[in-house]
mmCIF file of C-alpha atoms and ligand atoms in Angstrom:
data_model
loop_
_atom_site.group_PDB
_atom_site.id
_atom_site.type_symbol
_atom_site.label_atom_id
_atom_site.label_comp_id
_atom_site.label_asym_id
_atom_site.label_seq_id
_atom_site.Cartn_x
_atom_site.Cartn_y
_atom_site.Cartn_z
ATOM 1 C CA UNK A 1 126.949 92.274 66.237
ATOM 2 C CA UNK A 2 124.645 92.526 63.126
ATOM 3 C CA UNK A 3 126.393 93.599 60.053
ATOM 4 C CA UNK A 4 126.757 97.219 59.392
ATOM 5 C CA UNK A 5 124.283 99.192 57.270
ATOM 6 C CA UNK A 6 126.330 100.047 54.276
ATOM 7 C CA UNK A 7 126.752 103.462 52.563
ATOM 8 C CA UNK A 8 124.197 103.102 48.977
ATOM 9 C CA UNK A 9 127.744 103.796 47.291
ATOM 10 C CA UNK A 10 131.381 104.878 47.310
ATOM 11 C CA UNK A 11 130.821 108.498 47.958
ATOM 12 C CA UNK A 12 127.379 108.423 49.294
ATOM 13 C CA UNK A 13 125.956 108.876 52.771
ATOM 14 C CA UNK A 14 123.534 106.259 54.319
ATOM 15 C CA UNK A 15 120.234 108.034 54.900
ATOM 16 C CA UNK A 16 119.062 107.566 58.460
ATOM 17 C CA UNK A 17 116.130 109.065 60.568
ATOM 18 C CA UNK A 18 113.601 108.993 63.325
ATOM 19 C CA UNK A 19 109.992 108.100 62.474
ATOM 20 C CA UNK A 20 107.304 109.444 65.056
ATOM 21 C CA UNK A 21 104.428 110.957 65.571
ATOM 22 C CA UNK A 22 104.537 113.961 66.609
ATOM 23 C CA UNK A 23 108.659 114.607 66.296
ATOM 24 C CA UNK A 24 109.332 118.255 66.655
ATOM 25 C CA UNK A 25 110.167 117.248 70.187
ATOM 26 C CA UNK A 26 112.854 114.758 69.282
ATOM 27 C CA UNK A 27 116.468 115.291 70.184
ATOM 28 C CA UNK A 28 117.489 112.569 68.364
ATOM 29 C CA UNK A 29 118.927 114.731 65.294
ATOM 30 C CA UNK A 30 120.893 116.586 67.375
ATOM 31 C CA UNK A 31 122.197 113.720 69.130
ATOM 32 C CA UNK A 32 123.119 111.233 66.024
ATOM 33 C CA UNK A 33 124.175 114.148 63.782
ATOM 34 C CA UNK A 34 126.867 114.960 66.761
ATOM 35 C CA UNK A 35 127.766 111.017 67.256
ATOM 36 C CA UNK A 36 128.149 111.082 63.197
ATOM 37 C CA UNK A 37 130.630 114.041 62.925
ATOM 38 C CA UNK A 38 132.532 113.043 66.033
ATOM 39 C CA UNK A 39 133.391 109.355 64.556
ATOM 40 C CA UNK A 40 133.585 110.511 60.957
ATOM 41 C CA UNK A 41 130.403 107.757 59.973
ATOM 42 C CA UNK A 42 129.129 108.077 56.518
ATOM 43 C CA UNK A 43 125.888 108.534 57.443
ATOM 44 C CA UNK A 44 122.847 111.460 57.613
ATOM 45 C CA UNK A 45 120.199 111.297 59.673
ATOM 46 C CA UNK A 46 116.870 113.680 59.995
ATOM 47 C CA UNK A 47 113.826 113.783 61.950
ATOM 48 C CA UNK A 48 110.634 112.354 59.591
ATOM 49 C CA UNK A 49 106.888 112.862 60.818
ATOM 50 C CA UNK A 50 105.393 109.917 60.117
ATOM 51 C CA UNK A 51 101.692 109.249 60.787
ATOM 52 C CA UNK A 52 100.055 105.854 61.693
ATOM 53 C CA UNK A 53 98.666 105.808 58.005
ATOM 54 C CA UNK A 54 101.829 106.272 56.166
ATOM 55 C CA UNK A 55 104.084 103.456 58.110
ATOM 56 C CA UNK A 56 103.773 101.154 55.241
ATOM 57 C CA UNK A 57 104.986 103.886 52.634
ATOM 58 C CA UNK A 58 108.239 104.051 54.777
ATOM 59 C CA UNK A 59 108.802 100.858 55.233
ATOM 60 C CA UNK A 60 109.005 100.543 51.544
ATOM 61 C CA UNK A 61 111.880 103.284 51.756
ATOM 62 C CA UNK A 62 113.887 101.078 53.533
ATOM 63 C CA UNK A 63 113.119 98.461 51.174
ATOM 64 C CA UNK A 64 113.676 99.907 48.341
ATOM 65 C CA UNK A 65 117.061 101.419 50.059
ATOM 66 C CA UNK A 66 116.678 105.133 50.329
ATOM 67 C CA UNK A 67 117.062 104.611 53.949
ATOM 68 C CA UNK A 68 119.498 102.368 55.415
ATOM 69 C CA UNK A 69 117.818 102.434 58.910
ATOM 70 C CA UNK A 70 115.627 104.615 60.895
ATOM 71 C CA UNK A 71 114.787 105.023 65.181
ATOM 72 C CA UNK A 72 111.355 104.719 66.089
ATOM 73 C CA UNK A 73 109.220 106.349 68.115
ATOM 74 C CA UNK A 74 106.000 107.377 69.705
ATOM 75 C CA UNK A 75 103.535 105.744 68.775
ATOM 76 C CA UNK A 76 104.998 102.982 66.178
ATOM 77 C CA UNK A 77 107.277 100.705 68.388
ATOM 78 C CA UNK A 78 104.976 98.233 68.582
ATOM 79 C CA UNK A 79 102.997 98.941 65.437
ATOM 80 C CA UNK A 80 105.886 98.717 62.816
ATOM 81 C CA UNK A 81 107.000 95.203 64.373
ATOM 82 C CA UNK A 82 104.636 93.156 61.712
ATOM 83 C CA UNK A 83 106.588 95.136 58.669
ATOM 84 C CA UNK A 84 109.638 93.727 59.661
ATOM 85 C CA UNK A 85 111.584 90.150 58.581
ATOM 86 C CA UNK A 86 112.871 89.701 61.465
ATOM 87 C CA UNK A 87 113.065 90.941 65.331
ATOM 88 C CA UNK A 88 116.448 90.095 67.315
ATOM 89 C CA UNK A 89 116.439 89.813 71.446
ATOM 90 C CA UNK A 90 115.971 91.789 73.316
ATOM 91 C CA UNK A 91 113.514 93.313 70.890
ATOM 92 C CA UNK A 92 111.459 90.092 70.753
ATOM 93 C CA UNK A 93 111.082 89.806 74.429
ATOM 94 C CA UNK A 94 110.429 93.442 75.052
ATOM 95 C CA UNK A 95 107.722 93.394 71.889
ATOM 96 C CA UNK A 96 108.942 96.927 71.102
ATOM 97 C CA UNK A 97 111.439 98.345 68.168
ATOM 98 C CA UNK A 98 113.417 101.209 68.472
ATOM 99 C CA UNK A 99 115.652 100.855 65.872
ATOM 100 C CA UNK A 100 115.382 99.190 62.427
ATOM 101 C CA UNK A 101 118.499 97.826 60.255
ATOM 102 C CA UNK A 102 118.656 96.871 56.555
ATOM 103 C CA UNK A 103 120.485 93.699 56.136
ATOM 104 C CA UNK A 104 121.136 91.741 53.028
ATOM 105 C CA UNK A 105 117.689 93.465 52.027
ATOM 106 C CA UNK A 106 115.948 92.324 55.220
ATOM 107 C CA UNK A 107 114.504 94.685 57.907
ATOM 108 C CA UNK A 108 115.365 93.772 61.098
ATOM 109 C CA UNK A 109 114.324 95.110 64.433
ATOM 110 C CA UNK A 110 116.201 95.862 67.310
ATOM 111 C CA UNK A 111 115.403 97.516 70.911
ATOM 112 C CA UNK A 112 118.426 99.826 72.414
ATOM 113 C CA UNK A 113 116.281 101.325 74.933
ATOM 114 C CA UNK A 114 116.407 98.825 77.600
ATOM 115 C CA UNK A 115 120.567 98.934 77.046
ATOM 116 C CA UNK A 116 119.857 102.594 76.958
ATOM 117 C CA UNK A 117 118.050 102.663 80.544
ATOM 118 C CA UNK A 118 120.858 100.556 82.152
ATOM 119 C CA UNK A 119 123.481 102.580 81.063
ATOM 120 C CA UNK A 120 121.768 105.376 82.272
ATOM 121 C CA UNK A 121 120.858 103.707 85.617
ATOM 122 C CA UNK A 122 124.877 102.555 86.079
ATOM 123 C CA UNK A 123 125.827 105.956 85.096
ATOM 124 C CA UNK A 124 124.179 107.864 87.572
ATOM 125 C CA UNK A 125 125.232 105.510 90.232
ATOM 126 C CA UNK A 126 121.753 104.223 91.006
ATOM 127 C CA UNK A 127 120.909 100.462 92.269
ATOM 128 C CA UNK A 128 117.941 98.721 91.325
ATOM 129 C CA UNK A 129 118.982 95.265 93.062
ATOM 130 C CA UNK A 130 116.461 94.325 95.571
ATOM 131 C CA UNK A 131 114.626 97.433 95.355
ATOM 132 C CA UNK A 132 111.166 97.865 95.320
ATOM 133 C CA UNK A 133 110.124 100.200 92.050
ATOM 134 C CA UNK A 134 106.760 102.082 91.131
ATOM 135 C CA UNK A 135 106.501 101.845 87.489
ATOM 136 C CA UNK A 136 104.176 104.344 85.758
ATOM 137 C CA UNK A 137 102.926 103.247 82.460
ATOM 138 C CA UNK A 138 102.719 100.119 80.276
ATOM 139 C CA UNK A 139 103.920 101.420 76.505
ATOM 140 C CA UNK A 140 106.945 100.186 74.507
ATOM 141 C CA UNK A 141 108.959 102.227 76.760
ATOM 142 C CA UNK A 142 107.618 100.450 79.697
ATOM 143 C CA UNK A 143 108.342 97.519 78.469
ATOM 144 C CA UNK A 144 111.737 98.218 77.698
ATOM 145 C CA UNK A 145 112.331 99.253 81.768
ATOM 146 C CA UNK A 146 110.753 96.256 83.081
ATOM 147 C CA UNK A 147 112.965 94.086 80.800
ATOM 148 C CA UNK A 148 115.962 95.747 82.408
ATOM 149 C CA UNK A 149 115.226 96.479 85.753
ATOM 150 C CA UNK A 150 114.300 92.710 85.936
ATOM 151 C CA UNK A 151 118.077 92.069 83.958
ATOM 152 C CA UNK A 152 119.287 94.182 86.942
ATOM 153 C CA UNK A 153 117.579 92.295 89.504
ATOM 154 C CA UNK A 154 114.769 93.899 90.957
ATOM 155 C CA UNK A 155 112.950 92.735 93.881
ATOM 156 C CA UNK A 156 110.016 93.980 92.364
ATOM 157 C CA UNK A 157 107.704 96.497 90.184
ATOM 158 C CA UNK A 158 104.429 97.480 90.570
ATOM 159 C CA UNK A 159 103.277 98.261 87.120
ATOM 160 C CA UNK A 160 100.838 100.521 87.150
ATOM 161 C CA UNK A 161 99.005 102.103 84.218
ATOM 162 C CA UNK A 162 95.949 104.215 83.310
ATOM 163 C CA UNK A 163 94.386 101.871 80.843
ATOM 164 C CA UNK A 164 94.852 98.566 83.603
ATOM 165 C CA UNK A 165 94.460 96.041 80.517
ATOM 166 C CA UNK A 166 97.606 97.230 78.998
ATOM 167 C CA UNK A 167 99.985 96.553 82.158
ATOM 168 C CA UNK A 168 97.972 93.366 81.979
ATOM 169 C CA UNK A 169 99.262 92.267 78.510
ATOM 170 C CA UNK A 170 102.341 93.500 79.565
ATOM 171 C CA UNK A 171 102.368 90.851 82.489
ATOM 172 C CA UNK A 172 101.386 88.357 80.662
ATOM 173 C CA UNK A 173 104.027 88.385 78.050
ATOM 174 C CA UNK A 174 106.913 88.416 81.067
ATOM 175 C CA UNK A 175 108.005 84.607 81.631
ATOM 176 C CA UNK A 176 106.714 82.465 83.971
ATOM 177 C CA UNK A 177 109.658 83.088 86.031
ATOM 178 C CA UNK A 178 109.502 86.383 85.883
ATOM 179 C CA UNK A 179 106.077 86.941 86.220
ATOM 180 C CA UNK A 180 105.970 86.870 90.005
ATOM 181 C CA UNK A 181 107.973 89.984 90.675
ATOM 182 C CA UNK A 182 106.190 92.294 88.515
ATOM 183 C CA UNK A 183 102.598 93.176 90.140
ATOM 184 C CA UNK A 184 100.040 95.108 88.274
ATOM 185 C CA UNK A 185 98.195 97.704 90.410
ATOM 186 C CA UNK A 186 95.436 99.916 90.033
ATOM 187 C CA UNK A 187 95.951 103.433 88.809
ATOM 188 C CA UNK A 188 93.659 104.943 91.104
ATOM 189 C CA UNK A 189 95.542 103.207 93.750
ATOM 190 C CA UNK A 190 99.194 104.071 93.279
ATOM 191 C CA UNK A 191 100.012 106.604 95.525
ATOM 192 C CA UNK A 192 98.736 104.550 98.567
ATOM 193 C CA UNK A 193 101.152 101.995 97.271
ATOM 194 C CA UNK A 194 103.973 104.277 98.248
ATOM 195 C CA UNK A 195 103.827 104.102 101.610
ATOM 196 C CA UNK A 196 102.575 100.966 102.220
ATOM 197 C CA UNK A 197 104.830 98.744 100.308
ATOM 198 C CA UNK A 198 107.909 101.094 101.150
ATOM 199 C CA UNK A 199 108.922 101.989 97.512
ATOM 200 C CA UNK A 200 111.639 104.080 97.116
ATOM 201 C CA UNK A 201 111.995 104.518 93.395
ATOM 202 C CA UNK A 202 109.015 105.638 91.134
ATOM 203 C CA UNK A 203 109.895 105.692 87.259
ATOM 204 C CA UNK A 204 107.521 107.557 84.982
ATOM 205 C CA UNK A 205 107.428 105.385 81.489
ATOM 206 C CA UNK A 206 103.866 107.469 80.625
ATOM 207 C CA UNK A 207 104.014 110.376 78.143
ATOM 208 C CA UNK A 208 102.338 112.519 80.889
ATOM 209 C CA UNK A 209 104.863 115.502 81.103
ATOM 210 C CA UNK A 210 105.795 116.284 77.425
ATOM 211 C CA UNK A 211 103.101 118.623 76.943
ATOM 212 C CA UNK A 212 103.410 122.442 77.464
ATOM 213 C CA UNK A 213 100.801 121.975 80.283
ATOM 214 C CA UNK A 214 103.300 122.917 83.327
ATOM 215 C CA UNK A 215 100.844 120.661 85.922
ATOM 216 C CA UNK A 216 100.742 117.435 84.099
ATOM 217 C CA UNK A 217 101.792 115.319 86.273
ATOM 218 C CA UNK A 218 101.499 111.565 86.255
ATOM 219 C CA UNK A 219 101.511 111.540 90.313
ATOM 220 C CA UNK A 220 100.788 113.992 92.950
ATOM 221 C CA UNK A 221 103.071 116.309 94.809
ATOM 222 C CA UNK A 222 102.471 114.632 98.061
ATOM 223 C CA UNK A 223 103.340 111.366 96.903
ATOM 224 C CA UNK A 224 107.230 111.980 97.153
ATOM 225 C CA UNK A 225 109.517 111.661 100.151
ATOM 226 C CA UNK A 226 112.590 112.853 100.804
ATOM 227 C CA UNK A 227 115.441 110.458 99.689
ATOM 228 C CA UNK A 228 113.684 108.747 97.141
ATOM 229 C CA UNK A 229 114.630 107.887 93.338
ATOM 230 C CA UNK A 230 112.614 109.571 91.017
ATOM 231 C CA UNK A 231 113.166 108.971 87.039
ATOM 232 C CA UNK A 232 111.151 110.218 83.842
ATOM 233 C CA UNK A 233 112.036 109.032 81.058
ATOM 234 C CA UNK A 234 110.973 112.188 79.279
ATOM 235 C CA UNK A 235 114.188 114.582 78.588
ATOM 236 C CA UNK A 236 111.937 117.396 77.006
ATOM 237 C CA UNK A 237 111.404 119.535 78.776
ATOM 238 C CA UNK A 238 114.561 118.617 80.653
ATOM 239 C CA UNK A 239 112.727 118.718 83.955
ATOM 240 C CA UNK A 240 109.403 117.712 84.216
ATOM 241 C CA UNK A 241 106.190 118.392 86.503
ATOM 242 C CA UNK A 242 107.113 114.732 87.843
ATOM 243 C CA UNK A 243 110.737 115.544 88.239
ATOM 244 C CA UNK A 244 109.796 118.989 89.466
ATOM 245 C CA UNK A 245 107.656 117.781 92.522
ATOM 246 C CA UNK A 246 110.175 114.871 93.555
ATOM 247 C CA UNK A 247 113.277 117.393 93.550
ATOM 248 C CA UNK A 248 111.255 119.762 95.866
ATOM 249 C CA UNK A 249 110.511 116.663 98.140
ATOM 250 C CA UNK A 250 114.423 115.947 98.151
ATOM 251 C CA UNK A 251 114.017 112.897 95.711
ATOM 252 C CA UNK A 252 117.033 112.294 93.855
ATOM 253 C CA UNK A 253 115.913 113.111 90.294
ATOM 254 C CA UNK A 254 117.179 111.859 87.018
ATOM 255 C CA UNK A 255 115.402 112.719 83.413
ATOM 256 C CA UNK A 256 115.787 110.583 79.813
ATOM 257 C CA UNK A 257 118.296 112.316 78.573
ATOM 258 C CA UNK A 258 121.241 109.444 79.464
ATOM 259 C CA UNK A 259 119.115 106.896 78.236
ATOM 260 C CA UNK A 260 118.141 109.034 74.864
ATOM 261 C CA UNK A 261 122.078 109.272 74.308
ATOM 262 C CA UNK A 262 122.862 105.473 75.195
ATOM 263 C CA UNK A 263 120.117 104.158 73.593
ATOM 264 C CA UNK A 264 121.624 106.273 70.377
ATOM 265 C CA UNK A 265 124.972 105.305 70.592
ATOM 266 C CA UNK A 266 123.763 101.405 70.502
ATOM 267 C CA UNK A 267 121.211 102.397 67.645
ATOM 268 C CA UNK A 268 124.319 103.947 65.907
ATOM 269 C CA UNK A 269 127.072 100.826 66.402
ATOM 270 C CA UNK A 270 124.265 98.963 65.303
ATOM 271 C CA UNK A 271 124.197 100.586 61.839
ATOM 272 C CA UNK A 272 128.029 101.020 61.543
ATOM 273 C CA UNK A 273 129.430 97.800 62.959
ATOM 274 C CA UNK A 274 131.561 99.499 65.205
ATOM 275 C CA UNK A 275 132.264 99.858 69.072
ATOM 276 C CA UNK A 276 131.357 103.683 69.751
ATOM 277 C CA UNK A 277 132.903 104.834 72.928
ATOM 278 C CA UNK A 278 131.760 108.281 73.930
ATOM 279 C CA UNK A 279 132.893 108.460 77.625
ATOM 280 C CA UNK A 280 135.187 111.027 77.198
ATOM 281 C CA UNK A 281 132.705 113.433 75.022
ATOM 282 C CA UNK A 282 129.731 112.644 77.265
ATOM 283 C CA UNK A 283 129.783 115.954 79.119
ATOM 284 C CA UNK A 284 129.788 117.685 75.589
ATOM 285 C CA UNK A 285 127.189 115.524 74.043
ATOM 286 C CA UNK A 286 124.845 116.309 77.464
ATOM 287 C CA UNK A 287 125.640 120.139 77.038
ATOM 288 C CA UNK A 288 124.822 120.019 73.221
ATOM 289 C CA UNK A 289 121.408 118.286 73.899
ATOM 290 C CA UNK A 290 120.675 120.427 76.900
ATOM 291 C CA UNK A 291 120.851 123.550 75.062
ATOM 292 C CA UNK A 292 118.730 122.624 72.068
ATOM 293 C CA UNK A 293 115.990 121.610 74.009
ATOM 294 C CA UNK A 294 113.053 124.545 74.282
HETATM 295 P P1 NDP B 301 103.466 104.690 74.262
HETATM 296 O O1 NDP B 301 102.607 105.532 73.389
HETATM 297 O O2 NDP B 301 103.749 103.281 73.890
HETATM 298 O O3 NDP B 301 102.827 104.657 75.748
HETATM 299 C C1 NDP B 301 102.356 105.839 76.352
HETATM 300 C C2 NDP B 301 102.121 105.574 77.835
HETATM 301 O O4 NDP B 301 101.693 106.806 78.436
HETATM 302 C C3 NDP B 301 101.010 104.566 78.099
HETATM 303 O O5 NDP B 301 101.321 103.861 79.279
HETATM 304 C C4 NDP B 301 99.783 105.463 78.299
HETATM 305 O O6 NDP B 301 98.767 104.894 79.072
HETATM 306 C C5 NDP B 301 100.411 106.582 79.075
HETATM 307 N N1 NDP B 301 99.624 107.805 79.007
HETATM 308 C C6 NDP B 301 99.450 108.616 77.934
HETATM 309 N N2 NDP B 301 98.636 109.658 78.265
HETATM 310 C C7 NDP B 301 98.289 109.466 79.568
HETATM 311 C C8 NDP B 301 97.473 110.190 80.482
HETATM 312 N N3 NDP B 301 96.870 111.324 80.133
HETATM 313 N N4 NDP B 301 97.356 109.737 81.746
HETATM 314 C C9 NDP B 301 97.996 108.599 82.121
HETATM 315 N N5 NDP B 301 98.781 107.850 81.304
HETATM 316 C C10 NDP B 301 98.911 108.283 80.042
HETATM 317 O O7 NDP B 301 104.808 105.530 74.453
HETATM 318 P P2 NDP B 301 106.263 104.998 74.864
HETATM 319 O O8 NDP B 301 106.098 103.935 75.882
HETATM 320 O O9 NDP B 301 107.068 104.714 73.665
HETATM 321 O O10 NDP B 301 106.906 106.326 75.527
HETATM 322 C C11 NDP B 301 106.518 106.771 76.807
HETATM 323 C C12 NDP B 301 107.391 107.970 77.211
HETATM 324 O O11 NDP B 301 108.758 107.585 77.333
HETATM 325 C C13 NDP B 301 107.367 109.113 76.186
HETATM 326 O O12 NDP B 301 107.314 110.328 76.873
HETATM 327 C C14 NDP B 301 108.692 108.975 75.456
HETATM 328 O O13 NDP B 301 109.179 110.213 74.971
HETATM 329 C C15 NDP B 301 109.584 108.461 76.576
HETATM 330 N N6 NDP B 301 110.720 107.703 76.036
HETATM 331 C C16 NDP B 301 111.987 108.144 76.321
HETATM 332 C C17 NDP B 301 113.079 107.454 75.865
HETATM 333 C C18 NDP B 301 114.449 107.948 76.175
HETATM 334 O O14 NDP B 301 115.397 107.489 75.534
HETATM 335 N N7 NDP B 301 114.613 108.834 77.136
HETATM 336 C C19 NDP B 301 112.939 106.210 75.081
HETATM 337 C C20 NDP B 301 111.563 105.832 74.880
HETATM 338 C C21 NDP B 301 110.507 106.562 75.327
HETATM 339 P P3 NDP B 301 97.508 104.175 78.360
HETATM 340 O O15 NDP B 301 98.004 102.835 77.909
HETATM 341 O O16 NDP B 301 96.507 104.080 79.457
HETATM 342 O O17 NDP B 301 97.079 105.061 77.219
#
């Protein structure tokens, strides 16, 4: 494990925080200030807004060690990457940073959300071996899923993704090995893929659904069948348009909230040094985050 980010001094906290733009939404405050007072960590952590323009002026915060570490967010996973000393796996494979440490003065990137989605996955009970998955979306957080559904071994993902180029870079950074279970389709074409390739899990890894408007959906209703796996990887709201629509097919639904809390956890033994075991205060963490959102 990497070392520990260190309190500044004896009595001091460690400053923490998650960068994004926007972050109102963010649960992450809620969830690392409860993970913080329940193992007794020296550290604080806040929500910052951080726009596109003003990256470099943070990363000079961590530098200069008012921060000891920070989450990332929409939309600077894969933008903050060149700032950084160093990236360590899975983060270089996925391409994506979720979670920066200082260490011995260096920044180093790390990615906890494709940990974050297999916990989640293994938590609810739901197998991804030799299944056939729709994936929605080609950002960092897609990335991160197609990394661990492929660790978890897939028989195979359709990538699929407004902007087709995107999924296409994302294919092309996937190792040769690799490459021949992931199959980019066409976004116009994705709900005929349903049916005729017999999926029975669609994951939404777009931001389509975190918007007030209560119809954005990245798929239509029609598209879901009864029995299915549907997961968003949005947790606010709680349940989506997405989610909505699957549940009323009889999907099996499952939002981000498990994966927001696992891929916390790792962000936060990360900056400690320390194994953080939370099954016990799970249920309490979930019902804390629940009720905060809107
Ligand atoms: P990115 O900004 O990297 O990617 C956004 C994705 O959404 C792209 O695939 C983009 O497609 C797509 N998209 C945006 N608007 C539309 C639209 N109107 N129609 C179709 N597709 C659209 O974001 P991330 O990958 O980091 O995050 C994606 C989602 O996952 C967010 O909602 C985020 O909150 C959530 N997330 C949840 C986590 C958790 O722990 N639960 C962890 C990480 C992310 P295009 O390329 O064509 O623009």
């Amino acid at each position: 494990m990497t070392p520990p980010c260190p309190p500044q001094g004896e009595n001091s906290l460690a400053h923490l925080a998650v960068i994004g733009d926007p972050i109102s939404h963010s649960l992450s405050p809620v969830l690392h200030n409860f993970l913080i007072a329940h193992f007794n960590l020296p550290f604080s952590y806040e929500a910052l807004h951080v726009r596109a323009a003003d990256l470099p002026k943070l990363v000079a915060r961590l530098r200069n060690g008012e921060l000891a570490g920070v989450n990332v967010t929409i939309p600077h996973k894969q933008a903050i990457i060149p700032l950084l000393d160093e990236l360590l796996y899975p983060a270089d494979r996925i391409g994506a940073v979720n979670t920066v440490c200082v260490v011995h003065e260096r920044l180093i990137g790390h990615n906890t959300d494709a940990s974050g989605f297999q916990r989640s996955l293994e938590k609810a009970r739901l197998e991804v071996s030799n299944q056939e998955v729709l994936l929605l979306g080609a950002g960092g957080a897609a990335k991160a899923v197609v990394f661990a559904l492929l660790a978890k071994g897939v028989r195979s993902i359709y990538l699929c993704n407004r902007h087709e180029e995107r999924a296409r870079q994302l294919h092309a950074t996937l190792p040769a090995s690799e490459q021949n279970k992931v199959r980019v389709i066409s976004w116009d074409g994705r709900e005929k893929h349903i049916d005729t390739h017999g999926i029975r899990m669609i994951i939404n890894a777009t931001s389509v659904g975190m918007s007030t408007a209560e119809n954005d959906a990245p798929l239509p209703a029609f598209a879901f069948r009864e029995g299915m796996v549907a997961l968003d990887l949005i947790y606010n709201p709680a349940e989506t348009c997405f989610l909505r629509q699957a549940r009323q097919a009889g999907a099996v639904t499952l939002n981000g909230l498990p994966m927001l809390i696992y891929q916390g956890v790792a962000a936060l033994e990360l900056w400690s040094g320390k194994t953080l075991e939370i099954a016990e205060d799970y249920a309490a963490l979930a019902r804390r985050m629940q009720a905060a959102l809107p």
